[in-house]
């Protein structure tokens, strides 16, 4: 497998130019939201138009991180998920890079325009990961990197340009409230992915409030306990140099001990008032130390956080790159609404700048109304840098072609004479797939600790379990089931997290788009527990992923399993969800045809859909279907099965 230690250092970017780009990105993002809400001279909305919304403060919070990342770090092929409310920042960057046409800047949140949240399937420019349901987009790059690790192990020729791309997630701090984030990092299948970096935009605010007692340190320990490399970008350079002065350590200790609420309240204050609030609870020696800064400079000092220090951010990304044997997380301390009059206001989540505030912001970046949407002058340093970075990043995603995958119309299933169940047939069909190497090489299975009880044992016996490096088979030796983890295995075993199942399936079903190699992912789960992963199921479909999920056993009566194992509403889930065909075959041969059709649909990246199969452990007499085949012939019956219904006599 390719060495993950192949990341070059970030490009040597001029910090002055980077700061100029950062300010322009902020302006464009803020103005896009303003325009969407009817602001500005190009206003063509009725004054009583419905509230459109948009998030200027959330965008401002992450503008430094995203500017540093795109203009100082990313290389072709790297993949990034962007927190939902930073969509305007993302589009502003794509515009400056020359990837997004100017006409889109005035279409945020309008029909056919830029989406409120980054969307793989609906936005006009390439988006690596959709986001929106907080926590899911944050975790997606980790699973994409796990999927890519699998692809590179099985198709080493797919390692593009001799380097393993970065997988970066940019997330809000409140996204760490979502349990799926922790389920993701704890799973053995996501361990050791040194090309993954998460960046937490630590502005200490969520939607409603300043988050009480959010203890970054505790969160950092949770990552470290899961073997993540933790990087902290807490203080900007002004604060760091103040800490270095005699007595400066007291300043640091005072800030570190301060509650989020007290710190956040400083943003509303100026001059002497700010000094008084900041010094509450401080020792006399610290008050004396701070006297060297006049009132009008104190705010710039004590509110100087590292998440807006471009040099500190580039250094943090370099530290993340340097650790290549496990994922990294960067805790970047930021200010929600940074650089705007609403900075740090606890109620700023959905706040919009007034017209005069927009005028002020436009002036601060040196633009007039006539030129407010302009790109940089192409001959200026910022203009040249944007063009150079844009050209480089756009050169990604040209993959060497892959040979066609041919999926047969049938795996030749022959039903047993005695009654049998669809789950039993599924197990036998998977063995048939294993016996067709050209097909099996693209098929990958995964399951949240129900591999054996969903009948994948025979398949595993033939194809083995995936692990990044060879492991000893401690379990299988001398038994019927071989459980031999190795880079050649074709099954990824997960812990009992249905969220992780669907997040992984979602990313396995996008390897064509991310790596150029199509996989046919088949996940198995007890059908009642599909609902435990439902939001990630929806997320995968919305992202345009293609996969097969097998809910088995399914049904209202799982006999001895009792009431807790009844999947009563999953049929309607399957029927209601778009982009997935939901089927519940009764007979083994019907399942054979459907499974083949499902695989062909996964391979068809243009018009194919995902498939949700509900199977059962109840054996039934197969002879009525045998009779139907004789009566109608396979061609007719098969087309009726695939269409969704057929007649038995
Ligand atoms: C699953 C889910 N629940 C709730 C929301 C509504 N929501 C959107 S953003 C947000 C708060 C996000 O706070 P944070 O992640 O800290 O972002 P930031 O402060 O950067 O805006 C909430 C509750 C959502 N989008 N998804
Ligand atoms: Mg936040």
XYZ file of C-alpha atoms and ligand atoms in Angstrom:
676
model
C 0.000 0.000 0.000
C 1.158 3.526 -0.738
C 3.009 5.355 1.962
C 0.777 7.998 3.467
C 3.793 10.144 4.255
C 3.810 11.699 0.837
C 2.311 15.092 1.682
C 4.494 17.985 0.631
C 4.639 21.055 2.842
C 2.048 23.774 2.193
C 2.803 26.186 -0.625
C 4.886 29.200 0.357
C 2.069 31.722 0.297
C 2.576 35.400 1.063
C 0.620 36.158 4.235
C -0.222 39.702 3.128
C -1.761 38.403 -0.095
C -3.561 35.691 1.809
C -5.032 38.281 4.201
C -6.262 40.341 1.270
C -7.953 37.257 -0.213
C -9.448 36.413 3.175
C -11.027 39.874 3.460
C -12.458 39.612 -0.047
C -13.883 36.150 0.642
C -15.574 37.511 3.755
C -17.025 40.440 1.854
C -18.381 38.288 -0.965
C -19.891 35.731 1.427
C -21.568 38.419 3.506
C -22.858 40.273 0.461
C -24.205 37.075 -1.102
C -26.364 36.487 1.964
C -27.322 40.152 2.044
C -28.348 40.037 -1.604
C -30.366 36.871 -1.090
C -32.308 38.765 1.539
C -33.078 41.666 -0.752
C -30.205 43.902 0.228
C -28.347 46.295 -2.035
C -28.918 48.181 -5.235
C -29.553 45.124 -7.357
C -32.506 44.333 -5.147
C -35.316 42.858 -7.151
C -37.291 41.327 -4.334
C -40.591 42.568 -3.053
C -40.218 44.188 0.384
C -42.686 41.708 1.876
C -40.893 38.702 0.383
C -40.532 35.651 2.574
C -37.436 35.596 4.796
C -34.646 33.885 2.927
C -32.039 33.606 5.662
C -28.373 32.799 5.436
C -25.552 32.873 7.907
C -23.156 35.788 7.844
C -21.790 35.192 11.358
C -21.135 31.451 10.819
C -19.424 32.289 7.542
C -17.217 34.948 9.127
C -16.210 32.513 11.848
C -14.583 30.113 9.405
C -13.368 32.495 6.712
C -9.752 32.514 7.914
C -9.624 28.705 8.180
C -11.056 28.254 4.691
C -8.844 30.938 3.144
C -5.735 29.363 4.667
C -6.836 25.903 3.535
C -7.771 26.674 -0.058
C -5.108 29.254 -0.809
C -2.271 27.806 1.257
C -2.702 24.066 1.669
C -4.984 22.133 -0.686
C -3.606 20.243 -3.636
C -5.369 18.616 -6.599
C -7.371 15.598 -5.516
C -7.828 16.687 -1.884
C -11.429 16.431 -0.631
C -13.140 18.766 1.809
C -16.493 18.842 3.573
C -17.625 22.327 4.560
C -19.903 22.985 7.536
C -23.420 23.716 6.275
C -23.563 27.395 7.142
C -20.276 28.188 5.452
C -21.727 27.554 2.012
C -21.399 31.278 1.052
C -17.694 31.182 1.957
C -17.185 28.096 -0.181
C -18.903 29.665 -3.171
C -16.995 32.928 -2.743
C -13.731 30.959 -2.822
C -14.775 28.996 -5.897
C -15.667 32.278 -7.586
C -12.269 33.831 -6.817
C -10.567 30.663 -8.046
C -12.416 31.019 -11.340
C -14.409 27.807 -10.846
C -17.815 29.456 -10.317
C -19.359 31.948 -12.702
C -20.109 35.406 -11.377
C -23.789 35.130 -12.315
C -24.282 32.610 -9.500
C -23.278 35.018 -6.726
C -26.715 36.587 -6.780
C -28.582 33.275 -6.744
C -27.926 32.040 -3.193
C -30.951 30.149 -1.879
C -32.981 30.740 -5.049
C -34.433 28.036 -7.284
C -31.677 26.550 -9.448
C -29.105 28.715 -7.691
C -26.492 28.189 -5.023
C -27.787 25.903 -2.295
C -28.131 27.011 1.315
C -25.815 24.151 2.284
C -23.144 22.597 0.071
C -24.834 20.013 -2.130
C -23.101 17.440 -4.325
C -26.200 16.953 -6.399
C -27.612 20.476 -6.712
C -24.815 23.039 -6.604
C -23.357 24.190 -9.908
C -19.676 23.602 -9.121
C -18.073 20.331 -7.928
C -18.760 19.659 -4.253
C -16.912 16.830 -2.533
C -19.410 16.257 0.302
C -22.939 17.454 0.893
C -23.583 18.861 4.355
C -26.679 20.108 6.140
C -27.644 17.608 8.784
C -24.941 18.580 11.270
C -22.480 15.845 12.214
C -22.976 13.741 9.075
C -21.028 15.915 6.654
C -18.405 16.266 9.356
C -17.892 12.507 9.568
C -18.209 11.814 5.838
C -14.556 12.496 4.877
C -13.398 9.966 7.458
C -15.494 7.267 5.810
C -14.476 8.481 2.357
C -10.845 8.063 3.389
C -11.632 4.556 4.674
C -13.280 3.780 1.329
C -10.288 5.189 -0.510
C -7.896 3.115 1.610
C -9.841 0.062 0.478
C -9.729 1.130 -3.187
C -5.977 1.738 -3.054
C -5.403 -1.671 -1.467
C -7.362 -3.428 -4.212
C -6.613 -1.144 -7.158
C -3.151 0.321 -6.481
C -3.109 1.889 -9.916
C -5.745 4.329 -8.636
C -3.309 6.204 -6.415
C -3.306 9.350 -8.513
C -0.132 11.381 -9.003
C 1.714 9.161 -6.562
C 0.166 10.834 -3.520
C -2.688 10.024 -1.212
C -5.128 12.961 -1.116
C -6.113 14.757 2.053
C -9.627 14.270 3.407
C -10.571 17.366 5.389
C -13.735 18.092 7.391
C -14.505 21.663 8.438
C -17.110 21.581 11.182
C -18.851 23.790 13.696
C -18.070 23.139 17.357
C -21.704 22.269 18.121
C -21.476 19.446 15.568
C -19.507 17.598 18.225
C -22.789 17.334 20.157
C -23.942 14.781 17.599
C -23.320 11.220 18.702
C -22.546 10.038 15.184
C -19.277 11.979 15.286
C -18.069 9.903 18.227
C -19.411 6.660 16.780
C -17.353 7.444 13.704
C -14.027 8.032 15.409
C -14.315 5.085 17.761
C -14.856 2.459 15.063
C -11.850 0.259 14.274
C -12.599 0.661 10.547
C -11.638 4.349 10.718
C -8.388 3.924 12.631
C -5.003 4.921 11.292
C -6.198 7.196 8.487
C -3.299 9.635 8.495
C -4.608 11.606 5.514
C -7.699 12.786 7.432
C -7.842 16.182 9.141
C -10.838 17.588 10.947
C -10.944 21.273 11.786
C -13.273 22.375 14.563
C -14.398 25.993 14.179
C -14.417 26.641 17.908
C -16.491 29.796 18.244
C -18.166 28.597 21.445
C -21.587 29.380 19.963
C -24.280 27.175 18.487
C -27.622 28.333 17.068
C -29.288 29.489 20.253
C -26.508 30.387 22.633
C -23.006 30.620 23.936
C -22.392 26.984 24.779
C -22.036 26.744 28.540
C -18.985 24.934 29.768
C -17.825 23.690 26.373
C -14.494 22.414 27.524
C -12.256 22.187 24.544
C -9.748 20.343 26.648
C -12.227 17.574 27.428
C -13.109 17.223 23.764
C -9.440 17.132 22.831
C -8.894 14.324 25.307
C -11.732 12.367 23.731
C -9.996 12.559 20.372
C -6.622 11.717 21.884
C -8.149 8.726 23.687
C -9.261 7.471 20.276
C -5.714 7.785 18.997
C -6.174 11.024 17.102
C -3.418 13.598 16.784
C -4.689 16.824 18.373
C -3.529 20.291 17.343
C -4.689 23.449 19.085
C -4.728 26.898 17.489
C -5.896 28.987 20.378
C -3.991 32.251 20.440
C -3.089 34.697 17.704
C 0.371 36.147 17.383
C -0.454 39.339 19.350
C -1.512 37.316 22.355
C 1.402 34.935 21.991
C 3.921 37.750 22.080
C 2.161 39.294 25.103
C 2.461 35.924 26.887
C 6.203 36.110 26.269
C 6.556 39.402 28.166
C 7.467 39.387 31.856
C 4.201 38.671 33.688
C 2.524 37.479 30.462
C 1.897 33.993 31.842
C -0.753 35.481 34.145
C -2.624 36.814 31.138
C -2.668 33.369 29.600
C -3.829 31.711 32.807
C -6.592 34.299 33.192
C -7.925 33.739 29.668
C -7.711 29.964 30.021
C -9.702 30.049 33.264
C -12.388 32.419 31.959
C -15.868 31.014 31.220
C -17.078 31.026 27.635
C -19.910 33.337 28.605
C -17.613 35.948 30.190
C -15.181 35.819 27.280
C -17.965 36.032 24.739
C -19.509 39.041 26.498
C -16.323 41.049 25.826
C -17.179 41.358 22.150
C -19.998 43.804 22.896
C -17.730 46.114 24.893
C -15.177 48.767 24.043
C -12.480 50.730 25.880
C -12.683 51.048 29.638
C -15.797 48.892 29.870
C -14.035 46.047 28.125
C -11.029 46.402 30.430
C -13.256 46.294 33.473
C -15.126 43.175 32.323
C -11.948 41.424 31.247
C -10.226 42.134 34.551
C -13.074 40.776 36.678
C -11.504 38.248 39.024
C -7.947 39.138 37.897
C -5.079 39.658 40.332
C -3.699 43.184 40.811
C -0.490 42.153 39.077
C -2.391 41.248 35.901
C -4.331 44.523 35.997
C -0.984 46.330 36.239
C 0.464 44.196 33.415
C -2.420 45.146 31.138
C -1.885 48.852 31.772
C 0.752 48.864 29.005
C -2.071 48.590 26.422
C -4.288 51.667 26.082
C -8.037 51.092 26.243
C -8.510 51.256 22.469
C -5.912 48.502 21.890
C -6.915 46.099 24.636
C -9.758 44.505 22.655
C -7.453 43.734 19.722
C -5.124 42.027 22.162
C -7.399 39.933 24.347
C -9.727 38.930 21.504
C -6.835 37.897 19.250
C -7.649 34.227 18.635
C -5.550 31.785 16.628
C -8.373 30.682 14.341
C -8.066 34.046 12.593
C -4.277 34.040 12.436
C -3.420 32.838 8.948
C 0.194 32.021 9.801
C -0.854 29.978 12.839
C -3.452 28.135 10.751
C -0.948 27.226 8.029
C 1.365 25.937 10.704
C -1.466 23.849 12.211
C -2.228 22.284 8.821
C 1.468 21.488 8.413
C 1.460 19.779 11.822
C -1.565 17.743 10.787
C 0.151 16.736 7.535
C 3.277 15.720 9.393
C 1.470 13.016 11.386
C 0.704 10.292 8.895
C -0.193 7.253 10.968
C -3.471 8.521 12.458
C -6.093 11.211 11.819
C -5.580 14.759 13.068
C -8.025 17.212 14.570
C -7.314 20.929 14.736
C -9.164 22.926 17.376
C -9.163 26.444 15.933
C -10.464 29.128 18.299
C -12.565 31.559 16.327
C -15.062 34.375 16.670
C -18.553 33.927 15.309
C -19.120 37.037 13.178
C -15.374 37.832 13.001
C -14.695 41.151 11.289
C -18.378 42.131 11.342
C -20.353 44.412 13.680
C -22.184 41.311 14.969
C -18.960 39.610 16.142
C -19.416 37.432 19.212
C -23.029 38.482 19.778
C -24.749 35.468 21.375
C -27.791 36.001 19.122
C -25.855 36.454 15.885
C -26.477 33.019 14.327
C -29.140 34.233 11.914
C -28.476 37.974 12.249
C -28.192 40.014 9.038
C -26.121 43.162 8.595
C -28.097 46.360 8.022
C -27.745 48.342 4.821
C -25.361 50.831 6.415
C -23.292 47.993 7.891
C -23.024 46.464 4.411
C -21.933 49.835 3.047
C -19.245 49.974 5.732
C -18.047 46.448 4.931
C -17.852 47.302 1.224
C -15.792 50.390 1.962
C -13.424 48.483 4.211
C -12.424 46.208 1.327
C -12.010 49.254 -0.908
C -14.864 48.474 -3.302
C -17.609 50.622 -4.778
C -21.142 49.509 -5.607
C -20.202 49.263 -9.310
C -17.320 46.907 -8.590
C -18.617 45.097 -5.530
C -18.789 41.649 -7.162
C -15.491 41.906 -9.011
C -12.679 39.406 -8.843
C -9.196 40.691 -8.097
C -7.346 42.495 -10.841
C -5.649 39.541 -12.603
C -2.303 41.360 -12.612
C -2.348 42.016 -8.832
C -0.570 39.608 -6.471
C -3.935 38.392 -5.108
C -5.312 37.979 -8.633
C -2.272 36.028 -9.766
C -2.381 33.803 -6.690
C -6.082 33.022 -7.164
C -5.483 32.106 -10.812
C -2.546 29.873 -9.985
C -4.302 28.021 -7.165
C -7.514 27.708 -9.184
C -5.770 26.223 -12.174
C -3.964 23.692 -10.004
C -7.050 22.549 -8.109
C -9.176 22.237 -11.235
C -6.687 19.828 -12.739
C -7.863 17.096 -10.331
C -10.523 14.481 -11.019
C -9.288 13.403 -14.411
C -9.019 9.718 -13.712
C -7.590 7.074 -16.012
C -10.595 5.212 -17.479
C -11.673 1.975 -15.865
C -12.620 -1.123 -17.759
C -16.345 -1.824 -17.962
C -17.791 -3.911 -15.142
C -20.159 -6.476 -16.521
C -22.930 -7.527 -14.197
C -24.822 -10.653 -15.311
C -28.615 -10.698 -15.464
C -28.649 -13.751 -13.219
C -26.300 -15.608 -10.931
C -27.990 -18.863 -11.920
C -29.646 -19.511 -8.569
C -31.413 -22.864 -8.458
C -33.993 -23.106 -5.691
C -33.834 -26.079 -3.352
C -36.682 -28.569 -3.416
C -37.438 -27.908 0.245
C -38.870 -24.612 1.514
C -36.247 -21.898 1.790
C -36.009 -18.238 2.777
C -34.758 -15.183 0.943
C -32.027 -14.658 3.558
C -30.791 -18.173 2.855
C -30.855 -17.454 -0.882
C -28.935 -14.217 -0.274
C -26.120 -16.139 1.428
C -25.898 -18.521 -1.525
C -26.027 -15.712 -4.075
C -23.110 -13.970 -2.371
C -21.107 -17.194 -2.746
C -21.992 -17.198 -6.441
C -20.664 -13.646 -6.706
C -17.444 -14.733 -4.984
C -17.095 -17.416 -7.658
C -17.112 -14.781 -10.429
C -13.779 -13.024 -9.843
C -14.256 -10.198 -12.364
C -17.477 -9.192 -10.585
C -16.344 -10.021 -7.039
C -13.352 -7.715 -7.379
C -15.729 -4.734 -7.365
C -18.110 -5.982 -4.687
C -17.496 -4.965 -1.099
C -19.697 -5.897 1.821
C -20.006 -4.271 5.196
C -22.097 -4.870 8.274
C -22.426 -3.475 11.808
C -21.583 -6.669 13.691
C -24.346 -8.742 12.055
C -22.267 -10.237 9.276
C -22.768 -13.833 10.226
C -26.400 -13.559 11.268
C -27.255 -11.888 7.945
C -25.719 -14.834 6.078
C -22.518 -13.263 4.802
C -20.434 -16.110 6.308
C -20.045 -18.038 3.045
C -18.934 -14.908 1.176
C -16.428 -14.043 3.920
C -15.039 -17.559 3.754
C -14.226 -17.049 0.119
C -13.114 -13.409 0.034
C -11.841 -12.655 3.540
C -12.134 -9.587 5.733
C -10.439 -6.283 4.938
C -7.712 -4.802 7.149
C -5.033 -2.312 6.086
C -2.321 -4.829 7.029
C -2.244 -8.614 7.368
C -3.550 -9.877 10.699
C -3.609 -13.268 12.322
C -6.840 -15.271 12.085
C -7.268 -15.977 15.804
C -10.964 -16.767 15.505
C -11.387 -18.797 12.367
C -8.577 -21.307 12.670
C -9.923 -24.836 12.677
C -13.519 -23.642 12.245
C -15.866 -23.562 9.312
C -15.672 -19.760 9.125
C -12.365 -18.216 8.081
C -11.945 -14.727 9.490
C -8.673 -13.669 7.959
C -8.192 -9.885 8.009
C -5.867 -8.690 5.243
C -5.550 -5.951 2.605
C -6.997 -8.481 0.135
C -10.258 -8.980 2.058
C -13.543 -7.732 0.594
C -15.624 -7.114 3.705
C -15.340 -4.217 6.176
C -16.603 -5.177 9.591
C -18.068 -2.341 11.694
C -19.010 -2.080 15.336
C -22.729 -1.946 16.159
C -23.430 1.462 14.695
C -26.045 1.607 11.970
C -25.072 5.283 11.475
C -21.578 4.143 10.595
C -22.994 1.477 8.283
C -24.877 4.033 6.215
C -22.073 6.607 6.353
C -19.630 3.999 5.080
C -22.037 2.674 2.445
C -22.605 6.270 1.338
C -18.886 6.827 0.775
C -18.180 3.365 -0.687
C -20.891 4.263 -3.177
C -18.992 7.399 -4.220
C -15.537 5.953 -4.893
C -16.144 6.279 -8.631
C -16.468 10.036 -8.163
C -13.672 10.316 -5.564
C -11.071 7.857 -6.884
C -12.155 6.821 -10.377
C -12.876 3.227 -9.332
C -16.430 1.913 -9.006
C -17.259 -0.319 -6.080
C -20.514 -2.213 -5.652
C -21.193 -1.802 -1.917
C -23.586 -4.219 -0.232
C -24.401 -3.570 3.407
C -26.394 -5.860 5.676
C -28.323 -4.855 8.770
C -31.203 -6.224 10.814
C -34.116 -4.492 9.171
C -35.656 -2.999 12.366
C -32.409 -1.106 12.943
C -32.354 0.614 9.563
C -34.063 3.413 11.458
C -31.012 3.822 13.717
C -29.084 4.944 10.671
C -31.918 6.571 8.760
C -30.485 10.095 8.588
C -27.198 8.742 7.233
C -29.181 6.581 4.761
C -30.928 9.729 3.514
C -27.597 11.567 3.501
C -25.996 8.931 1.270
C -28.859 9.043 -1.208
C -28.918 12.853 -1.255
C -25.174 12.790 -1.946
C -25.775 10.766 -5.116
C -24.162 7.643 -3.724
C -25.179 4.237 -5.073
C -25.264 1.161 -2.882
C -27.334 -1.861 -1.919
C -28.618 -2.253 1.613
C -30.048 -5.556 2.715
C -32.400 -5.395 5.693
C -32.555 -8.920 6.987
C -34.369 -10.378 8.708
C -37.297 -8.092 8.070
C -40.977 -8.322 8.841
C -43.620 -7.869 11.471
C -43.154 -11.297 12.867
C -39.596 -12.310 13.405
C -41.028 -15.164 15.330
C -39.023 -15.919 18.439
C -37.132 -12.603 18.314
C -40.252 -10.957 19.708
C -41.619 -7.432 19.638
C -38.347 -5.555 19.919
C -37.280 -6.900 16.534
C -40.341 -5.968 14.472
C -39.644 -3.815 11.453
C -43.068 -2.355 11.077
C -42.428 0.933 9.266
C -39.334 0.242 7.163
C -41.386 -0.690 4.054
C -42.759 2.844 3.964
C -39.238 4.235 4.491
C -38.144 2.376 1.383
C -41.206 3.416 -0.582
C -40.950 7.079 0.372
C -37.228 7.697 -0.090
C -36.177 9.016 -3.489
C -33.197 7.573 -5.416
C -33.636 4.069 -4.026
C -35.787 1.211 -5.210
C -37.178 -0.773 -2.383
C -38.007 -4.431 -2.864
C -39.144 -7.343 -0.791
C -38.882 -10.500 -2.876
C -40.578 -13.702 -1.794
C -38.595 -16.251 -3.815
C -34.900 -16.992 -4.256
C -34.846 -16.670 -8.037
C -36.584 -13.298 -7.840
C -33.899 -12.189 -5.396
C -31.199 -13.373 -7.815
C -32.604 -11.217 -10.615
C -33.158 -8.249 -8.315
C -29.685 -8.405 -6.807
C -28.137 -8.467 -10.284
C -30.321 -5.573 -11.325
C -29.323 -3.677 -8.167
C -25.622 -4.223 -8.925
C -26.095 -3.072 -12.527
C -27.797 0.057 -11.209
C -24.860 0.807 -8.907
C -22.487 0.485 -11.861
C -24.658 2.800 -13.969
C -23.466 6.149 -12.568
C -25.869 8.194 -14.664
C -29.340 6.773 -14.260
C -28.873 3.979 -11.715
C -30.468 4.022 -8.274
C -29.572 2.460 -4.973
C -31.483 -0.620 -3.825
C -33.034 -1.518 -0.481
C -33.817 -5.234 -0.161
C -35.935 -6.523 2.705
C -35.387 -10.235 3.254
C -36.717 -12.781 5.676
C -35.728 -15.926 7.522
C -39.112 -17.565 6.920
C -38.731 -20.587 4.639
C -41.403 -20.828 1.972
C -42.204 -23.383 -0.694
C -40.468 -22.257 -3.915
C -42.627 -24.311 -6.295
C -45.172 -21.558 -7.164
C -42.349 -19.476 -8.594
C -40.951 -22.478 -10.468
C -44.395 -22.913 -11.995
C -44.578 -19.220 -12.940
C -41.227 -19.493 -14.746
C -42.507 -22.444 -16.737
C -45.723 -20.647 -17.565
C -44.283 -17.249 -18.561
C -40.660 -17.902 -19.443
C -37.763 -16.180 -17.700
C -37.645 -13.083 -19.909
C -41.224 -12.068 -19.214
C -41.218 -13.046 -15.570
C -37.886 -11.363 -14.923
C -39.045 -8.088 -16.437
C -42.186 -8.257 -14.280
C -40.154 -8.978 -11.149
C -37.914 -5.999 -11.871
C -40.940 -3.839 -12.594
C -42.285 -4.643 -9.153
C -45.061 -7.254 -9.502
C -46.097 -10.514 -11.129
C -48.967 -12.971 -10.911
C -48.907 -16.384 -9.281
C -51.661 -18.835 -9.982
C -29.073 17.380 12.676
C -29.316 18.848 12.710
N -29.909 19.407 13.792
C -30.126 20.739 13.854
C -29.770 21.558 12.813
C -30.047 23.053 12.888
N -28.772 23.769 13.086
C -28.114 24.241 12.050
S -26.692 24.971 12.514
C -26.959 24.664 14.136
C -25.971 25.115 15.153
C -24.606 24.866 14.664
O -23.639 25.360 15.539
P -22.138 25.145 15.170
O -21.945 23.769 14.650
O -21.328 25.540 16.335
O -21.934 26.110 13.926
P -21.547 27.649 13.891
O -21.424 28.149 15.280
O -20.247 27.676 13.192
O -22.635 28.305 13.117
C -28.154 23.990 14.297
C -28.688 23.568 15.592
C -29.162 20.939 11.686
N -28.787 21.618 10.609
N -28.917 19.602 11.680
Mg -20.268 27.177 16.807
